[in-house]
CSV table of N, CA, C and O in Angstrom, one decimal:
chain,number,residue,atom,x,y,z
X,1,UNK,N,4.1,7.4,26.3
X,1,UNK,CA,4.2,8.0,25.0
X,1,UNK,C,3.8,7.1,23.9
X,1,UNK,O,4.1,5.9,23.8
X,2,UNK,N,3.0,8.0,22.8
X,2,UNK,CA,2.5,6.7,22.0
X,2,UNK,C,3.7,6.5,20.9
X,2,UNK,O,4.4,7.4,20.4
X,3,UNK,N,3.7,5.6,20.7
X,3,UNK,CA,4.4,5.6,19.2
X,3,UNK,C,4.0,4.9,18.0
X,3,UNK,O,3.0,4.4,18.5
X,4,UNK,N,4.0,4.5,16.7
X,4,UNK,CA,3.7,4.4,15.7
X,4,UNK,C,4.7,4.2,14.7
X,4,UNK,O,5.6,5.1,14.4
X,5,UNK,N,4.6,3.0,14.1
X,5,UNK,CA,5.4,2.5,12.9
X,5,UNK,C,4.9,2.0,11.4
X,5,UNK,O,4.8,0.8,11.3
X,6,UNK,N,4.7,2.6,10.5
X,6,UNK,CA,4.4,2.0,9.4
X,6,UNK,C,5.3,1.3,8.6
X,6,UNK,O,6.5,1.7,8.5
X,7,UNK,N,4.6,-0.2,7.5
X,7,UNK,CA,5.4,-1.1,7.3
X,7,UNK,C,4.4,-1.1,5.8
X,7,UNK,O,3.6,-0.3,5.3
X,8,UNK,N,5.0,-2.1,5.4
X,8,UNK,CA,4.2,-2.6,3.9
X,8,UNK,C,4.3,-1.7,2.8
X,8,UNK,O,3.6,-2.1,1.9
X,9,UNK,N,5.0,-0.5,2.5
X,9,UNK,CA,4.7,0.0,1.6
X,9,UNK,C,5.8,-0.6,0.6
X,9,UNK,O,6.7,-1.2,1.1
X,10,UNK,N,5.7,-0.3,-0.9
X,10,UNK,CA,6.4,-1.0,-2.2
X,10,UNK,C,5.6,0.0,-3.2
X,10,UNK,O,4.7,0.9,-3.1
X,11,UNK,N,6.7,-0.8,-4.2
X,11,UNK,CA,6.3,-0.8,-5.8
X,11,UNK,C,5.5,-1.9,-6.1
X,11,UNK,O,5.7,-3.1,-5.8
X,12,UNK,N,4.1,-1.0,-6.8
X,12,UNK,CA,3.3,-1.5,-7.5
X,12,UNK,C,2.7,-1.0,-8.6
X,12,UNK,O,2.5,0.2,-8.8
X,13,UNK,N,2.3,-2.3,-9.7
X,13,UNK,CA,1.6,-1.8,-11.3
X,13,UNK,C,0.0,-1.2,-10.6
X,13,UNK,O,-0.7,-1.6,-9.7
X,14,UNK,N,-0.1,-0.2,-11.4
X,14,UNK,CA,-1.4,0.3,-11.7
X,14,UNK,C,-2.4,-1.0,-11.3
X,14,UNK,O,-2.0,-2.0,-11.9
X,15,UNK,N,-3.5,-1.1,-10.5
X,15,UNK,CA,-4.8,-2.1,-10.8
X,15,UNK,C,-4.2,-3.0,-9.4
X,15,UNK,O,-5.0,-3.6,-8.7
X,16,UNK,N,-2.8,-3.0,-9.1
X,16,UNK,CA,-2.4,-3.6,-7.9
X,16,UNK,C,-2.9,-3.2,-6.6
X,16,UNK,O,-3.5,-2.1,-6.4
X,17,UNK,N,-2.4,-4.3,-5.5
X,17,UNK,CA,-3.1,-4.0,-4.5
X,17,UNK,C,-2.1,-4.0,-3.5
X,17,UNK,O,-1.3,-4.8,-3.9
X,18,UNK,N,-1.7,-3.4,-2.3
X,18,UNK,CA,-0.5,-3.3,-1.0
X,18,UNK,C,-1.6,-3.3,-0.2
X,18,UNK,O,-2.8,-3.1,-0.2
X,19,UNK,N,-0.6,-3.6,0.7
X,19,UNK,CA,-1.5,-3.2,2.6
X,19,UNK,C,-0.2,-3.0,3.5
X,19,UNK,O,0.9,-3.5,3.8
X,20,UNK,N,-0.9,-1.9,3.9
X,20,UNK,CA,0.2,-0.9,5.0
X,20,UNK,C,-0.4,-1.4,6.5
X,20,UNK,O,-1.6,-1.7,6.7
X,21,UNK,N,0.4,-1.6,7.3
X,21,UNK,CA,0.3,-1.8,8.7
X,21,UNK,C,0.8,-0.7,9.6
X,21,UNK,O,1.8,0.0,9.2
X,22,UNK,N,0.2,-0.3,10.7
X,22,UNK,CA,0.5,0.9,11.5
X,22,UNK,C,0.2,0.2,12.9
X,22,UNK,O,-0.9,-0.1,13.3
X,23,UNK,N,1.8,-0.2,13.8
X,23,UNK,CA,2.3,-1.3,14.9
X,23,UNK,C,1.9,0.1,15.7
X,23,UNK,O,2.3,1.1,15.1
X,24,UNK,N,1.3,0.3,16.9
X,24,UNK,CA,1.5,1.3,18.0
X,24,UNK,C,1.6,0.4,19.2
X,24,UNK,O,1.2,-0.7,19.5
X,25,UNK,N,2.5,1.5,19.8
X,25,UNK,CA,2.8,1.2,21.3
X,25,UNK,C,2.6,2.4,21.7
X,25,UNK,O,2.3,3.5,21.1
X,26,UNK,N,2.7,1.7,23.8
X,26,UNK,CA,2.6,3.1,24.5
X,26,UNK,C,1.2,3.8,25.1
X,26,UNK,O,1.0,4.7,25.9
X,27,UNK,N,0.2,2.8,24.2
X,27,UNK,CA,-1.6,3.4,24.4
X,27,UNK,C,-1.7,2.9,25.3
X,27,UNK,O,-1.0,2.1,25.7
X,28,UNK,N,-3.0,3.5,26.3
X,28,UNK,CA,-3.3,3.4,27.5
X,28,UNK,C,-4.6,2.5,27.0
X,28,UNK,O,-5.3,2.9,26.1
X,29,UNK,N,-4.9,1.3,27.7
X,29,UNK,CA,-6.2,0.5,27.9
X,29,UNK,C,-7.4,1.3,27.8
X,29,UNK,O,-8.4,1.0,27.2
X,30,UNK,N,-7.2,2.7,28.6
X,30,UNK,CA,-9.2,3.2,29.0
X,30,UNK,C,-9.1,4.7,27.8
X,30,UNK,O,-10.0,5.5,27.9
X,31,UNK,N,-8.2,4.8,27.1
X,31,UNK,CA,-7.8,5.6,26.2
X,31,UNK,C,-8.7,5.2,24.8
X,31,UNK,O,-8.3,4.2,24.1
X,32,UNK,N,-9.5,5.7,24.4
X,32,UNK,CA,-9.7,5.7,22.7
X,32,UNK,C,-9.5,6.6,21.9
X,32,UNK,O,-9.9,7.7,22.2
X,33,UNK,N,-8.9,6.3,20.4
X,33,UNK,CA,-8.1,7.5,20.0
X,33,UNK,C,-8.5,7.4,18.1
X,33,UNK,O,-8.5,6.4,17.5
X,34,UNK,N,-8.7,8.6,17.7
X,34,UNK,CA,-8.5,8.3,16.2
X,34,UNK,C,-7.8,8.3,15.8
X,34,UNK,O,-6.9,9.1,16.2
X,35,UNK,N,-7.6,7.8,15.1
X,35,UNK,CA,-6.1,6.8,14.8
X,35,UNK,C,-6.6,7.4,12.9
X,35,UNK,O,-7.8,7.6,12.6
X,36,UNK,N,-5.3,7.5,12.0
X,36,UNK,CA,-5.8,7.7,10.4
X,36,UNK,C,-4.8,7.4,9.6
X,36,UNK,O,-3.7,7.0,10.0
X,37,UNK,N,-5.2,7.6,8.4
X,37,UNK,CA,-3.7,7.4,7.6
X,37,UNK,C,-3.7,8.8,7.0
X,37,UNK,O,-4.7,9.6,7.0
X,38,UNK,N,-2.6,9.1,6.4
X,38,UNK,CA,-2.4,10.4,5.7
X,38,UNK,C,-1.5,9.6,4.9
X,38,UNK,O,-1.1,8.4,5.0
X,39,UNK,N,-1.0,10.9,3.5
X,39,UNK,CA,-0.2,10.6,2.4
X,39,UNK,C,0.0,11.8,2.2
X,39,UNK,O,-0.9,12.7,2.5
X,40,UNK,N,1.4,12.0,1.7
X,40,UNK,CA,2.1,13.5,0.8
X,40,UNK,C,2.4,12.9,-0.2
X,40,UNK,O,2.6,11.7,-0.1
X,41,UNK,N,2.5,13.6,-1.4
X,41,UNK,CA,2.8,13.3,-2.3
X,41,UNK,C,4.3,14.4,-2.3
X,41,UNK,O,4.5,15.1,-1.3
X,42,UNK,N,5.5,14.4,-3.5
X,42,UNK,CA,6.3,15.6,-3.7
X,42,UNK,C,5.7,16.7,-4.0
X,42,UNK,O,4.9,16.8,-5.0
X,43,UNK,N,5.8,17.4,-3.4
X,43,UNK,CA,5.4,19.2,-3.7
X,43,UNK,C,3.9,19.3,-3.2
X,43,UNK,O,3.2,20.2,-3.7
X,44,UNK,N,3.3,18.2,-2.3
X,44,UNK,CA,2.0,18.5,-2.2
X,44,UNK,C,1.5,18.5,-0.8
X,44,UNK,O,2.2,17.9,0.0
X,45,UNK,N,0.3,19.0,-0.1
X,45,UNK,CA,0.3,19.3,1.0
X,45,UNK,C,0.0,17.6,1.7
X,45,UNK,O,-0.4,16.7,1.1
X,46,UNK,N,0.2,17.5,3.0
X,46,UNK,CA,0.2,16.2,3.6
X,46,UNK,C,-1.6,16.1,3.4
X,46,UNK,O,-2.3,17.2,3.4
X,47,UNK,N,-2.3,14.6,3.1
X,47,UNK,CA,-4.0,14.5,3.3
X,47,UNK,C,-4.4,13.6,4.1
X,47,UNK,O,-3.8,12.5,4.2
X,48,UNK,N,-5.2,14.0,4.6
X,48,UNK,CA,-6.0,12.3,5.2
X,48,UNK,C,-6.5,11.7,4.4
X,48,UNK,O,-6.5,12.1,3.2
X,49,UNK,N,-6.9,10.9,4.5
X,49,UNK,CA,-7.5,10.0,3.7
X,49,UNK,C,-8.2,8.6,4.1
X,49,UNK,O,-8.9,8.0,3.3
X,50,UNK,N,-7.8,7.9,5.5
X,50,UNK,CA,-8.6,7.4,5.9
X,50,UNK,C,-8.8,7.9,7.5
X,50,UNK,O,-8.0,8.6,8.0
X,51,UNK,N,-9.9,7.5,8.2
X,51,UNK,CA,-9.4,7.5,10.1
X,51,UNK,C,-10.4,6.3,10.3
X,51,UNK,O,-11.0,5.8,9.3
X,52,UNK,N,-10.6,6.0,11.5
X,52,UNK,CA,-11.0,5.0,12.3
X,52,UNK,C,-10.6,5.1,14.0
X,52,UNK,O,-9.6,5.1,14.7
X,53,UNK,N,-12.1,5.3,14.3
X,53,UNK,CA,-12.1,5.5,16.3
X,53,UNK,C,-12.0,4.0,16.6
X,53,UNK,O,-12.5,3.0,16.1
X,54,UNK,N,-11.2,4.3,17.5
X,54,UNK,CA,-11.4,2.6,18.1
X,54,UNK,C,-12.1,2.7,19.2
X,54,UNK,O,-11.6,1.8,19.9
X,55,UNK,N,-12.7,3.2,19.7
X,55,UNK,CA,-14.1,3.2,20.3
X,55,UNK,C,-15.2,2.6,19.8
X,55,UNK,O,-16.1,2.3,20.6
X,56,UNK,N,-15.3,2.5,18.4
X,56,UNK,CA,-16.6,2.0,18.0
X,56,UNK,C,-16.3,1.3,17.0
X,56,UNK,O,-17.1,0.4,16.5
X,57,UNK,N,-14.8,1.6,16.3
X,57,UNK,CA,-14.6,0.8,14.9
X,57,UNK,C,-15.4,1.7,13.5
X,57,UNK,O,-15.2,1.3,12.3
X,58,UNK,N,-16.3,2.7,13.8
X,58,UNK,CA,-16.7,3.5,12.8
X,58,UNK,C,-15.4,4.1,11.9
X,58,UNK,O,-14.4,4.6,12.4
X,59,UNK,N,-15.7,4.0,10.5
X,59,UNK,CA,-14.5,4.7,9.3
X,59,UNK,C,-15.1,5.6,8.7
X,59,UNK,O,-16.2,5.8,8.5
X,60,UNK,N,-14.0,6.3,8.5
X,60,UNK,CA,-14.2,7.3,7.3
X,60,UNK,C,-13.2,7.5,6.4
X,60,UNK,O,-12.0,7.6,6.8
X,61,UNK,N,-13.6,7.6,5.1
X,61,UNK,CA,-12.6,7.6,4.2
X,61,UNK,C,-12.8,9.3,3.4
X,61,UNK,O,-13.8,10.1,3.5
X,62,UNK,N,-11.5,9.7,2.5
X,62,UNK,CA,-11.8,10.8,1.5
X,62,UNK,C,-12.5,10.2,0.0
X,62,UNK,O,-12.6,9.1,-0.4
X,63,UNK,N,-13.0,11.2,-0.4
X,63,UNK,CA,-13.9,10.4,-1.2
X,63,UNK,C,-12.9,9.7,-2.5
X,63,UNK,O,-13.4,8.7,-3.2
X,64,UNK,N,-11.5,10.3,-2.9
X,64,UNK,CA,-10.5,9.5,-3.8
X,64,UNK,C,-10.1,8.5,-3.6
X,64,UNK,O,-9.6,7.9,-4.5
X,65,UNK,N,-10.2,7.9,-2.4
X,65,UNK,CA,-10.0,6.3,-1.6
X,65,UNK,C,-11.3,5.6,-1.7
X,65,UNK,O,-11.4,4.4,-2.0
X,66,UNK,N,-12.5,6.6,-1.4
X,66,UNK,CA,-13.5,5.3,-0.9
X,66,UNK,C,-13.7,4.4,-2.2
X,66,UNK,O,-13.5,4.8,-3.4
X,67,UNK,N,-14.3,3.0,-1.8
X,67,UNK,CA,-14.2,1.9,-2.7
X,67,UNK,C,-13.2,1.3,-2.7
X,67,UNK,O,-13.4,0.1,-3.0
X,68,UNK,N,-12.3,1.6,-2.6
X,68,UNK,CA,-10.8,1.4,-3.2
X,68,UNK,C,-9.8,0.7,-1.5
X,68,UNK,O,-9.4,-0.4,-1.3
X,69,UNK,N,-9.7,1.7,-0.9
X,69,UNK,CA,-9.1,1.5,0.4
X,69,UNK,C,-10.5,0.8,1.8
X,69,UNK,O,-11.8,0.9,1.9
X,70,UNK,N,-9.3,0.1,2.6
X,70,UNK,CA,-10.1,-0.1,3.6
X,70,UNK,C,-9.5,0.0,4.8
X,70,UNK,O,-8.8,-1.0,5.0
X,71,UNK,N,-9.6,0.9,5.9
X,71,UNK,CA,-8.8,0.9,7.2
X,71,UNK,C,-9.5,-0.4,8.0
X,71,UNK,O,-10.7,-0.8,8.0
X,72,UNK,N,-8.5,-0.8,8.8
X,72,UNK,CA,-9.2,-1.6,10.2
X,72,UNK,C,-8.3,-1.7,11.3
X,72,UNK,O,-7.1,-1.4,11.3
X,73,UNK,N,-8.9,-1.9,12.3
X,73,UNK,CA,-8.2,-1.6,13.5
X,73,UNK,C,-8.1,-3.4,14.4
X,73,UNK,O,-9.0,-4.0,14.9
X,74,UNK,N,-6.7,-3.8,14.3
X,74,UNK,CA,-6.6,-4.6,15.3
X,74,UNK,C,-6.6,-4.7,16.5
X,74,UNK,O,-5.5,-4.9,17.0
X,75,UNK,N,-7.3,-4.7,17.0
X,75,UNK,CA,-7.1,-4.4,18.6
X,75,UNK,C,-6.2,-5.7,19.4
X,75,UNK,O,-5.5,-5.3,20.3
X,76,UNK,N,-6.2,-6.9,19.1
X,76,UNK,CA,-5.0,-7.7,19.9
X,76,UNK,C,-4.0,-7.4,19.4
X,76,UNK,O,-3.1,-7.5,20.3
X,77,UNK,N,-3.5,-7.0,18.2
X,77,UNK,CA,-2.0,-6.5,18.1
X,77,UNK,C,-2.1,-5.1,18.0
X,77,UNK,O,-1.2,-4.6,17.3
X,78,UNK,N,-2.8,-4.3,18.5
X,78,UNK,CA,-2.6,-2.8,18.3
X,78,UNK,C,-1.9,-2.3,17.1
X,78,UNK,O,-1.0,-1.5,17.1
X,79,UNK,N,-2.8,-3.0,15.5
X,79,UNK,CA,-2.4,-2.0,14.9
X,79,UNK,C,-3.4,-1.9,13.7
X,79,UNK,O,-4.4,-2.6,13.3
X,80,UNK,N,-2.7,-0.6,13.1
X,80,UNK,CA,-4.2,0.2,12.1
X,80,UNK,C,-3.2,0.0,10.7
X,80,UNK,O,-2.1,0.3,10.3
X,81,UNK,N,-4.6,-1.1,10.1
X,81,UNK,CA,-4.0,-1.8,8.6
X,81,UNK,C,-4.8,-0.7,7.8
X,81,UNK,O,-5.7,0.1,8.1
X,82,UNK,N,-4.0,-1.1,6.4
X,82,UNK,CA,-4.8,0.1,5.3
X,82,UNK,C,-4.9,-1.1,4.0
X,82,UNK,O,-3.8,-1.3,3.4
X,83,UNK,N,-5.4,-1.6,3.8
X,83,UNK,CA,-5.8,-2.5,2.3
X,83,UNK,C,-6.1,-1.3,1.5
X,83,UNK,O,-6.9,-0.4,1.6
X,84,UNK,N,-5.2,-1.5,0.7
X,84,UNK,CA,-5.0,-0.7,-0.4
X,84,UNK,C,-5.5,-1.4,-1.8
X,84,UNK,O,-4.4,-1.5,-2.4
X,85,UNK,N,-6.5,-1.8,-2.7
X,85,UNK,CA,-6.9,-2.2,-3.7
X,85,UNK,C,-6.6,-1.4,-5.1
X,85,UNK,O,-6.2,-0.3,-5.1
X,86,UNK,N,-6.8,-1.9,-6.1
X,86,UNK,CA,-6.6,-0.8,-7.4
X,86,UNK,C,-6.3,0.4,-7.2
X,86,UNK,O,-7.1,1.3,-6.9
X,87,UNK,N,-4.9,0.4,-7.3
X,87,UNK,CA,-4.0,1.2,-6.8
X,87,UNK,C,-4.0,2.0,-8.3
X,87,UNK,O,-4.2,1.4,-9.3
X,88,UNK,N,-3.6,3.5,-8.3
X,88,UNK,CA,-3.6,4.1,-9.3
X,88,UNK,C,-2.0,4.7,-9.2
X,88,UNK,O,-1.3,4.6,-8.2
X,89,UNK,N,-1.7,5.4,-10.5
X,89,UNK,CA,0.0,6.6,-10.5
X,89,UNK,C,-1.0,7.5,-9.4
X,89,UNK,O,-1.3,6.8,-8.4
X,90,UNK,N,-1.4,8.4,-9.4
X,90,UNK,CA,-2.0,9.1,-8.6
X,90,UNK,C,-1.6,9.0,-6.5
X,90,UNK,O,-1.2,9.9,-5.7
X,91,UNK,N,-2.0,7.7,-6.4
X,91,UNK,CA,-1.8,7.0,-5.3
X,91,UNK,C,-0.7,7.2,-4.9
X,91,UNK,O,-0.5,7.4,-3.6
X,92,UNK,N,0.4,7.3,-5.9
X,92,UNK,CA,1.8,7.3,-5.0
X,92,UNK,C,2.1,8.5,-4.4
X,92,UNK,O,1.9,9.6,-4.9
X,93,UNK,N,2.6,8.3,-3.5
X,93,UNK,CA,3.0,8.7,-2.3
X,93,UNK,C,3.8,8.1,-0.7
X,93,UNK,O,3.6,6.9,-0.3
X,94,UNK,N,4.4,9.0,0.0
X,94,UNK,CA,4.7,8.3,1.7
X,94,UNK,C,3.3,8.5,2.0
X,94,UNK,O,2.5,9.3,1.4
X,95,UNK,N,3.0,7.5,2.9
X,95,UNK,CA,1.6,6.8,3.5
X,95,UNK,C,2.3,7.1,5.4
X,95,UNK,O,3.5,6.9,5.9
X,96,UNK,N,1.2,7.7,6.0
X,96,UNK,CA,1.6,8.1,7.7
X,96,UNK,C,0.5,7.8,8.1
X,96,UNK,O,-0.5,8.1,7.4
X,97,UNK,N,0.4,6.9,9.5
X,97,UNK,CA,-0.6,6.8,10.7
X,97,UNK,C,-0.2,7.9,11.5
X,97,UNK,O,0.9,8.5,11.7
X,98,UNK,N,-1.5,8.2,12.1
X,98,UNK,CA,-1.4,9.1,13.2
X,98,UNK,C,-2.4,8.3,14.0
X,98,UNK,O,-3.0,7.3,13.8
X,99,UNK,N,-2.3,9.2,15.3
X,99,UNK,CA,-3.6,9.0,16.1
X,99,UNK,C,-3.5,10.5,17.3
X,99,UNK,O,-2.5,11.2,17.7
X,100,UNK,N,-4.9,10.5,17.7
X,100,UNK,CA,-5.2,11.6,18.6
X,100,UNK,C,-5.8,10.7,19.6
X,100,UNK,O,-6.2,9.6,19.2
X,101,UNK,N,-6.0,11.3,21.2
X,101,UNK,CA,-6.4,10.2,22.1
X,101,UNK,C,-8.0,11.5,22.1
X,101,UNK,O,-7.9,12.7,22.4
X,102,UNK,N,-8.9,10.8,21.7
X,102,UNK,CA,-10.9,11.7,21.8
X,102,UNK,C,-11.5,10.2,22.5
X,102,UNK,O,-11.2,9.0,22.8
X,103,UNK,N,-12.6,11.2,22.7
X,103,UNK,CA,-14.0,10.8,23.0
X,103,UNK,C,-15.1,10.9,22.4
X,103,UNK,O,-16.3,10.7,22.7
X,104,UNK,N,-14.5,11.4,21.3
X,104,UNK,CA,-15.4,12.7,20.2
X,104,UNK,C,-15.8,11.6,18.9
X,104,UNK,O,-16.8,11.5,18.2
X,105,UNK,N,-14.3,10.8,18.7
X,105,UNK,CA,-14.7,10.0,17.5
X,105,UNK,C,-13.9,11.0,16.4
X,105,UNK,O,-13.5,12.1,16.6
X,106,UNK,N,-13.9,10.2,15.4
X,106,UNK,CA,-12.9,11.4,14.5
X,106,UNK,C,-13.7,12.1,13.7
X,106,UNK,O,-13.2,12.7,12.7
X,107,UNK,N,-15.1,12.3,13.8
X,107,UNK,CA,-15.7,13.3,12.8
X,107,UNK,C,-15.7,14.9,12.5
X,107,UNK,O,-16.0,15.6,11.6
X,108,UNK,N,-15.1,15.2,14.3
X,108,UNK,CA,-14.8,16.5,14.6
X,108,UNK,C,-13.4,17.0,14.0
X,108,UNK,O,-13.2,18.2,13.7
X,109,UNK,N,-12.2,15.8,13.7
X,109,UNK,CA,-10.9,15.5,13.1
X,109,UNK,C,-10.7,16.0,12.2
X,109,UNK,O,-9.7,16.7,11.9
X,110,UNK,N,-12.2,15.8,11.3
X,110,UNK,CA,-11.9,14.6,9.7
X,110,UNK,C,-13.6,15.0,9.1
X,110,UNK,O,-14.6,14.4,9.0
X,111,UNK,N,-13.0,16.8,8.8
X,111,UNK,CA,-14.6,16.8,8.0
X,111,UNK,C,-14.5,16.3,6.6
X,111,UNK,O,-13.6,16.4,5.9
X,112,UNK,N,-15.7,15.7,6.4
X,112,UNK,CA,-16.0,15.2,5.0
X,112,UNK,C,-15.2,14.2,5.0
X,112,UNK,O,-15.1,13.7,3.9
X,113,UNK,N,-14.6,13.9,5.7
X,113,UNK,CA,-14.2,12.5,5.6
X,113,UNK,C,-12.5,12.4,5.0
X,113,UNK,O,-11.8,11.5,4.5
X,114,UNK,N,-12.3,13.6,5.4
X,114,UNK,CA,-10.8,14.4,5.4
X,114,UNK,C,-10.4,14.9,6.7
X,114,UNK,O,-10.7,15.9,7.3
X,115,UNK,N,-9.3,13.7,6.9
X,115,UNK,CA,-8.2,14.1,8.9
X,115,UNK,C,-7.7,15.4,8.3
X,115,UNK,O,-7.3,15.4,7.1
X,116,UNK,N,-7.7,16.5,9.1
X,116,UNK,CA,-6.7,17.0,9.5
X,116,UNK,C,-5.5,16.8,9.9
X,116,UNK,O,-5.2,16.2,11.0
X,117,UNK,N,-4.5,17.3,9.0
X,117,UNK,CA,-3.1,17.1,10.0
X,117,UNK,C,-2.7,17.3,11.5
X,117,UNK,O,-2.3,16.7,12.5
X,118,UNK,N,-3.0,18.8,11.1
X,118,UNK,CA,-2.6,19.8,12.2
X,118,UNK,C,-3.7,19.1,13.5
X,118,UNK,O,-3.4,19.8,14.5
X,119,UNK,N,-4.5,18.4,13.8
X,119,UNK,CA,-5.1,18.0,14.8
X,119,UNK,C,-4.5,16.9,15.5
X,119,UNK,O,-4.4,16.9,16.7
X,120,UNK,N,-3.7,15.4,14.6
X,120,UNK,CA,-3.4,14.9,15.6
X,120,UNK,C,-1.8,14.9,16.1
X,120,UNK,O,-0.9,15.4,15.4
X,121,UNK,N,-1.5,14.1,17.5
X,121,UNK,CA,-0.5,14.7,18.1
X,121,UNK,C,0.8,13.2,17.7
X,121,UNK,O,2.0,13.6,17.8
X,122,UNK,N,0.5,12.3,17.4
X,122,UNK,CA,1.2,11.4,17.1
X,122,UNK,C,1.5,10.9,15.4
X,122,UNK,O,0.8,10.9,14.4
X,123,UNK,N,2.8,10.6,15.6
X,123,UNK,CA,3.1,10.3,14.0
X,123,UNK,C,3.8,9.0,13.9
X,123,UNK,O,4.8,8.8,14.6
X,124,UNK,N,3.5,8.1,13.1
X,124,UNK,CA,4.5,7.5,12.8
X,124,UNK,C,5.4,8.0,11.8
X,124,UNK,O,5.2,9.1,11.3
X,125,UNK,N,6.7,7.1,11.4
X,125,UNK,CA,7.8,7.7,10.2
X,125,UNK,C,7.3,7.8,8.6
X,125,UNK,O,7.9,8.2,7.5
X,126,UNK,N,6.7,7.6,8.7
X,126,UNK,CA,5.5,7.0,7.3
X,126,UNK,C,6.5,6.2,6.2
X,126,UNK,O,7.7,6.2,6.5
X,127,UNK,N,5.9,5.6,5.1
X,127,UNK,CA,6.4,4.4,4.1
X,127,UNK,C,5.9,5.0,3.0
X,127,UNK,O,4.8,5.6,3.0
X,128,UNK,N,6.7,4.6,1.8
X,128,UNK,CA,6.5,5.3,1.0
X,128,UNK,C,5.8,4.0,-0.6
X,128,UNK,O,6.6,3.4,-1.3
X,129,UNK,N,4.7,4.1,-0.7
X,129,UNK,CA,4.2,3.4,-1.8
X,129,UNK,C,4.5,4.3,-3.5
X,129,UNK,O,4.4,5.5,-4.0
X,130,UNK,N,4.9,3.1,-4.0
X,130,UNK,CA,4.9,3.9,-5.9
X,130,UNK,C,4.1,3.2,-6.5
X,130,UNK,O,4.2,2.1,-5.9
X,131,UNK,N,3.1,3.2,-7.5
X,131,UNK,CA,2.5,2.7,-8.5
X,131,UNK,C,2.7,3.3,-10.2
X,131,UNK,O,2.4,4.4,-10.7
X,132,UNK,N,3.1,2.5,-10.7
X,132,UNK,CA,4.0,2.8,-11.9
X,132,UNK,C,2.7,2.4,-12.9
X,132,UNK,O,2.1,1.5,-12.5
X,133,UNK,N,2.4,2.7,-13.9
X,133,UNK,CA,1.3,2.6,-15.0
X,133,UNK,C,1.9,1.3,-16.0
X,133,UNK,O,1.2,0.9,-17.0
């Protein structure tokens, strides 16, 4: 069973930078999975916003992150970081890793460069980032 923990999230000023870590356990060696981040804001629907196959290490971001965010995938410690750069009020929100176990790559996931929720099967508890102006 996979599991998934996200860490690093805080208070930060506008123009700041965080980095979220997503620890998994439980993955199988011959398994590759897209792995993403999502965020809800209050009253708003859950988004993707980054993924990354670890099959090839190919990203994709939503286009309100790109520039700004960067996923990467560690593969000796099994986990999916989010560099978070010039952080905006906008930004805040709980921040969630997921992952789905494909062969497909996440583009089937994650049109335009937007995960779907409802597609993967794994959640971590998500962390919650503020950026205050």
């Amino acid at each position: 069973q996979v599991q998934l923990a996200e860490s690093g999230g805080g208070s930060v000023q506008a123009g700041g930078s965080l980095r979220l870590s997503c620890a998994a356990s439980g993955y199988t060696s011959t398994t590759t999975y897209c792995m993403a981040w999502f965020r809800q804001a209050p009253g708003k629907e859950r988004e993707g916003i980054a993924g990354l196959y670890t099959g090839t290490g190919k990203t994709i971001y939503t286009e309100s992150v790109k520039g700004r965010f960067t996923v990467s995938h560690d593969n000796n410690n099994n986990t999916l970081d989010l560099q978070m750069d010039d952080l905006k009020p906008e930004d805040t929100a709980t921040y969630f890793c997921a992952a789905l176990p494909t062969r497909l790559g996440c583009n089937s996931y994650c049109r335009g460069g937007t995960c779907e929720p409802g597609r993967f099967e794994h959640w971590g508890q998500g962390t919650q980032v503020t950026v205050s102006t």
